[in-house]
């Protein structure tokens, strides 16, 4: 049966404690407790010793892997000893080009120079080349890596892999040139080989879906840490390679080289697992080609990123690649939201015998679903039914959509055979907030302010539905759409906002190379207006409401939009600033300037508070 989870014994639905528990009772977070239900027949636990044994045994069976283990050990010695519990150890990697080509099974079309040259790094981006690196020339949509050979040579690259015959001549210092058929295809192979296939030695949880990836990944990190296991995280907000130390994230899913590099750092510093957001673009361009995933998680699918994928079907197909990697019932798990109409499609990918854990809010056949829940502006309480019993969770994450993310994390806990329900619950509760996701800004004002990363129609819809449930007098929404990205969503997002709030202020959100006024024009089309109309309204200083009574304003400068919203706020109102969440920049043209919605809101609120105190 499609949605059954055959490896588990039937769920223990209620325990004697269940009826005593009331969701109406608020507990301080550190006093929340749960754990009801009996242990069950375990799956091999992924990320804990048992899984590591199965996993490492499989790896040891391969000759290549045996060599890798030895290299890993010697690298650790080079890094001055064993894993250091207290401080991050930067692993060092070195390999000859000949060894790298042999190990990665890359077949060159032609070879020039000295293949014995020692490589100490791999890059495809000339701007980050260091001495000793191998430079791989990739042909992109904006430029061609082959154009930067002189530049990388000056910066100390020792070898180049290209897909075009080029003359490195006598003037270049670089020692070797290898020509291959397709540099994009070989890049992940080379990177995985160079960094010794780190994902093979950790439990890798990949999350795909339009919304909820970041939040779910933080919850999973919390859960592993509650089990006492070190875990890395790769995603939109940051890359965590070692505990809570993070690196700024360049992409949601790092490129094929960086993903292997970061995983190697995690492994060398004792990570047993890594949770990563797997974007559709990342899958489509092969960034994850050599990542050995163990768990594939599907959160939901709504329309997005059509600037890149063109059709919804292509978008879905790109995401499906993650589930196509789920082929081995011993080592792989699928975790799927069965409220989503695309659930069957994702479940059908890869091997149907791979164990499946389902979650849902509405579909009560799901392995993991809520029995009761309560939402507020302060916390979310949910009583979760699982195949291992009932779990009570109080979370600082707000909104119905976050219950989905909590359920996804619980389902992953079940799928990987977490030690106990208590660990799952404790880990999830530990994550009180995710930067920029439903972040409440409180400067003592009489109305509520929420900053949220909602930047898809579905996310805006759900966010405003949640805010409505809090019964505010008015919802005042500030909203923009990104430039050089999916244009389809612009009118839809504006329409949703004007349907679901009382006041909307349309503004800019990373216009990039586009004219912000053109983007606003696209948004206004969703409510049958144009920028021309607004220029006229401005002249007359009169902004007619929409037919449904909604007040719609336009301020292309985001700071002005936020300040206007805050200035409008009255007791009992809720202001929602959507779209940028955790981001600390605004990209306009080629300029990337510091900008943080949360700081902007705080500044505006302080100003309003001063004014109101002054009478
Ligand atoms: C579709 C896609 O993923 N494109 C990425 C791709 O671009 P591209 O292939 O066209 O490359 P290009 O910029 O023409 O450059 C070609 C080659 O020259 C190299 N180069 C370029 C310039 C230079 O000075 N020196 C140099 O060596 C580049 O490193 C590259 O190897 O490789 C580039 C370099 O790594 C990326 O910057 C670029 O990301 C584009 C710009 C992008 O915006 N991607 C976004 C959409 C994305 O991937 N987003 C998802 C998540 C979205 C979400 O969930 O909201 C993500 O995972 O982040
Ligand atoms: N499960 C969900 N379903 C629908 N919307 C959600 C869900 N979880 C979060 N959201 C909304 O989407 C926004 C982005 O959430 P989150 O960062 O967790 O998703 P994401 O998939 O990582 O998005 P991105 O890849 O663009 O960063 C949130 O600010 C919230 O408004």
XYZ file of C-alpha atoms in Angstrom, residues 324-577:
254
model
C 15.499 8.732 -7.460
C 18.628 8.261 -5.347
C 16.607 6.256 -2.786
C 17.325 2.763 -4.080
C 18.621 0.648 -1.204
C 16.084 -0.462 1.447
C 18.910 -0.991 3.947
C 20.506 2.410 3.661
C 17.786 4.675 2.319
C 14.559 6.223 3.672
C 11.836 8.377 2.126
C 9.933 10.940 4.209
C 6.923 12.465 2.455
C 4.152 14.981 3.232
C 1.050 13.122 2.034
C -1.206 16.171 2.289
C 0.569 17.425 -0.804
C -1.020 16.337 -4.110
C 2.444 15.470 -5.437
C 3.147 12.946 -2.673
C 2.508 9.859 -4.834
C 4.824 11.168 -7.519
C 7.700 11.505 -5.042
C 6.992 8.214 -3.307
C 7.061 6.456 -6.689
C 10.607 7.661 -7.442
C 13.570 5.371 -6.788
C 12.965 1.916 -5.317
C 9.413 1.258 -4.013
C 10.869 -1.072 -1.347
C 12.762 1.726 0.365
C 11.076 2.335 3.761
C 8.712 5.266 3.760
C 7.580 7.458 6.647
C 4.667 9.740 5.850
C 3.518 12.877 7.635
C 0.489 15.122 7.217
C -1.805 17.461 9.091
C -5.035 16.574 7.319
C -4.495 12.984 6.203
C -4.936 10.878 9.317
C -3.434 7.828 7.541
C -0.040 9.449 7.794
C 2.466 7.726 10.071
C 3.077 11.075 11.753
C 0.101 13.435 12.219
C -1.243 15.789 14.865
C -3.984 14.716 17.250
C -4.443 18.254 18.556
C -2.705 21.568 18.183
C -2.912 25.146 19.337
C -1.397 28.224 17.712
C -0.593 31.573 19.265
C 1.743 34.494 18.713
C 4.025 33.087 21.415
C 4.211 29.380 20.791
C 2.787 26.379 18.990
C 1.633 23.312 20.884
C 1.051 20.058 19.112
C 0.287 16.537 20.169
C 1.823 14.276 17.533
C 0.801 10.745 16.770
C 3.761 8.622 15.663
C 4.311 4.908 15.038
C 6.247 4.905 18.312
C 3.625 6.598 20.437
C 2.351 10.062 21.144
C 4.641 13.024 21.497
C 3.763 16.427 22.941
C 5.735 19.314 21.512
C 5.718 22.984 22.490
C 7.638 25.047 20.009
C 8.606 28.661 19.634
C 8.045 28.280 15.877
C 4.804 29.965 14.959
C 2.046 29.217 12.489
C 0.264 26.219 10.998
C 2.959 25.821 8.341
C 5.486 25.249 11.100
C 3.443 22.318 12.370
C 4.197 20.724 8.994
C 7.888 21.382 9.565
C 7.712 19.905 13.062
C 5.933 16.824 11.689
C 8.580 16.489 8.965
C 11.325 16.537 11.586
C 9.498 13.978 13.758
C 9.078 11.768 10.683
C 12.812 11.998 9.993
C 13.461 11.052 13.620
C 11.293 7.964 13.136
C 12.912 7.179 9.775
C 16.459 7.279 11.099
C 15.571 5.288 14.204
C 16.261 8.020 16.739
C 16.982 6.592 20.163
C 13.717 7.729 21.701
C 10.693 9.928 21.131
C 12.019 12.029 23.974
C 15.160 12.850 21.990
C 13.062 13.810 19.002
C 10.836 16.087 21.067
C 13.673 17.614 23.055
C 15.639 18.379 19.904
C 12.689 20.022 18.172
C 11.759 22.087 21.219
C 15.339 23.306 21.466
C 14.850 25.232 18.230
C 12.883 28.198 19.505
C 13.284 30.300 16.374
C 14.755 30.124 12.897
C 16.271 33.428 11.735
C 13.797 35.462 9.700
C 10.998 32.893 9.879
C 7.983 34.388 11.676
C 10.334 36.517 13.780
C 8.362 38.682 16.186
C 9.782 42.201 16.601
C 8.888 43.643 19.958
C 9.912 47.123 21.033
C 7.022 47.438 23.461
C 4.629 48.776 20.818
C 0.846 48.331 21.025
C 0.634 46.259 17.829
C 2.375 43.141 16.549
C 5.208 43.066 13.999
C 6.343 39.892 12.227
C 9.247 39.559 9.791
C 9.031 36.472 7.602
C 10.869 35.021 4.614
C 7.610 34.259 2.759
C 8.559 34.869 -0.880
C 6.292 32.455 -2.715
C 2.521 32.744 -3.195
C 1.935 29.669 -1.050
C 4.090 30.994 1.790
C 2.402 34.419 1.736
C -1.014 32.737 1.704
C -0.218 30.524 4.685
C 1.494 33.286 6.613
C -1.447 35.670 6.285
C -3.889 32.879 7.158
C -1.944 32.254 10.342
C -1.856 35.942 11.225
C -5.634 36.132 10.642
C -6.117 33.303 13.152
C -4.592 35.602 15.770
C -7.621 37.862 15.226
C -5.882 41.206 14.719
C -7.921 44.351 14.089
C -6.060 44.891 10.794
C -3.255 43.169 8.932
C -0.820 45.591 7.296
C 1.446 43.754 4.858
C 4.700 44.968 3.316
C 5.615 42.886 0.300
C 7.927 42.889 -2.718
C 9.117 40.433 -5.377
C 12.698 39.729 -6.458
C 14.143 40.848 -9.769
C 15.617 38.359 -12.290
C 13.451 35.647 -10.744
C 10.115 34.026 -11.508
C 7.852 36.797 -12.867
C 4.725 34.669 -12.720
C 4.457 34.941 -8.965
C 4.408 38.755 -8.852
C 0.701 39.440 -9.609
C -0.347 36.373 -7.592
C 1.497 37.483 -4.473
C 0.035 40.992 -4.672
C -3.470 39.545 -5.123
C -3.080 37.208 -2.143
C -1.927 40.068 0.044
C -4.813 42.329 -0.939
C -7.289 39.483 -0.379
C -5.926 38.535 3.018
C -4.910 41.804 4.672
C -6.568 45.169 5.198
C -3.612 47.252 4.010
C -0.791 46.329 1.626
C 2.320 48.347 0.855
C 4.048 47.029 -2.246
C 7.789 47.621 -2.326
C 11.131 46.352 -3.634
C 12.856 43.076 -2.740
C 16.276 42.585 -4.375
C 15.399 44.095 -7.783
C 18.820 42.959 -9.103
C 19.190 44.015 -12.752
C 15.486 44.932 -13.169
C 13.886 48.327 -12.752
C 12.016 48.187 -9.399
C 9.102 50.068 -10.954
C 8.692 47.345 -13.624
C 8.499 44.709 -10.910
C 5.898 46.776 -9.056
C 3.964 47.133 -12.299
C 3.915 43.321 -12.639
C 2.663 43.009 -9.068
C -0.020 45.659 -9.550
C -1.348 43.768 -12.580
C -2.628 41.180 -10.084
C -5.165 43.717 -8.787
C -5.880 45.440 -12.096
C -3.715 48.504 -11.487
C -0.533 49.956 -12.958
C 2.343 52.146 -11.828
C 0.855 54.856 -14.051
C -2.259 54.794 -11.844
C -0.081 55.274 -8.787
C 1.802 58.198 -10.258
C -1.613 59.824 -10.821
C -2.780 59.012 -7.277
C 0.415 60.535 -5.944
C -0.190 63.763 -7.892
C -3.695 64.029 -6.437
C -2.585 62.756 -3.040
C -5.548 60.393 -3.058
C -5.213 56.596 -3.126
C -8.600 55.042 -3.882
C -9.222 51.741 -2.108
C -9.626 48.552 -4.137
C -13.209 47.369 -4.794
C -12.970 45.074 -1.739
C -12.131 48.097 0.445
C -8.454 47.162 0.684
C -5.966 50.028 0.959
C -3.080 49.503 -1.432
C 0.006 51.719 -1.428
C 3.274 51.593 -3.331
C 6.687 52.702 -2.032
C 9.570 51.440 -4.114
C 12.065 52.237 -1.314
C 11.776 49.370 1.152
C 12.830 51.461 4.141
C 10.037 53.955 3.409
C 7.537 51.121 2.998
C 8.463 49.628 6.377
C 8.366 53.019 8.107
C 4.951 53.809 6.600
C 3.588 50.470 7.776
C 4.897 51.018 11.301
C 3.561 54.580 11.333
C 0.106 53.218 10.409
C 0.124 50.597 13.182
C -2.551 50.979 15.862
C -3.349 48.935 18.935
C -4.424 45.417 17.957
C -3.007 45.589 14.409
C -0.479 43.130 13.005
C 2.230 44.300 10.629
C 3.725 41.620 8.407
C 6.977 42.362 6.596
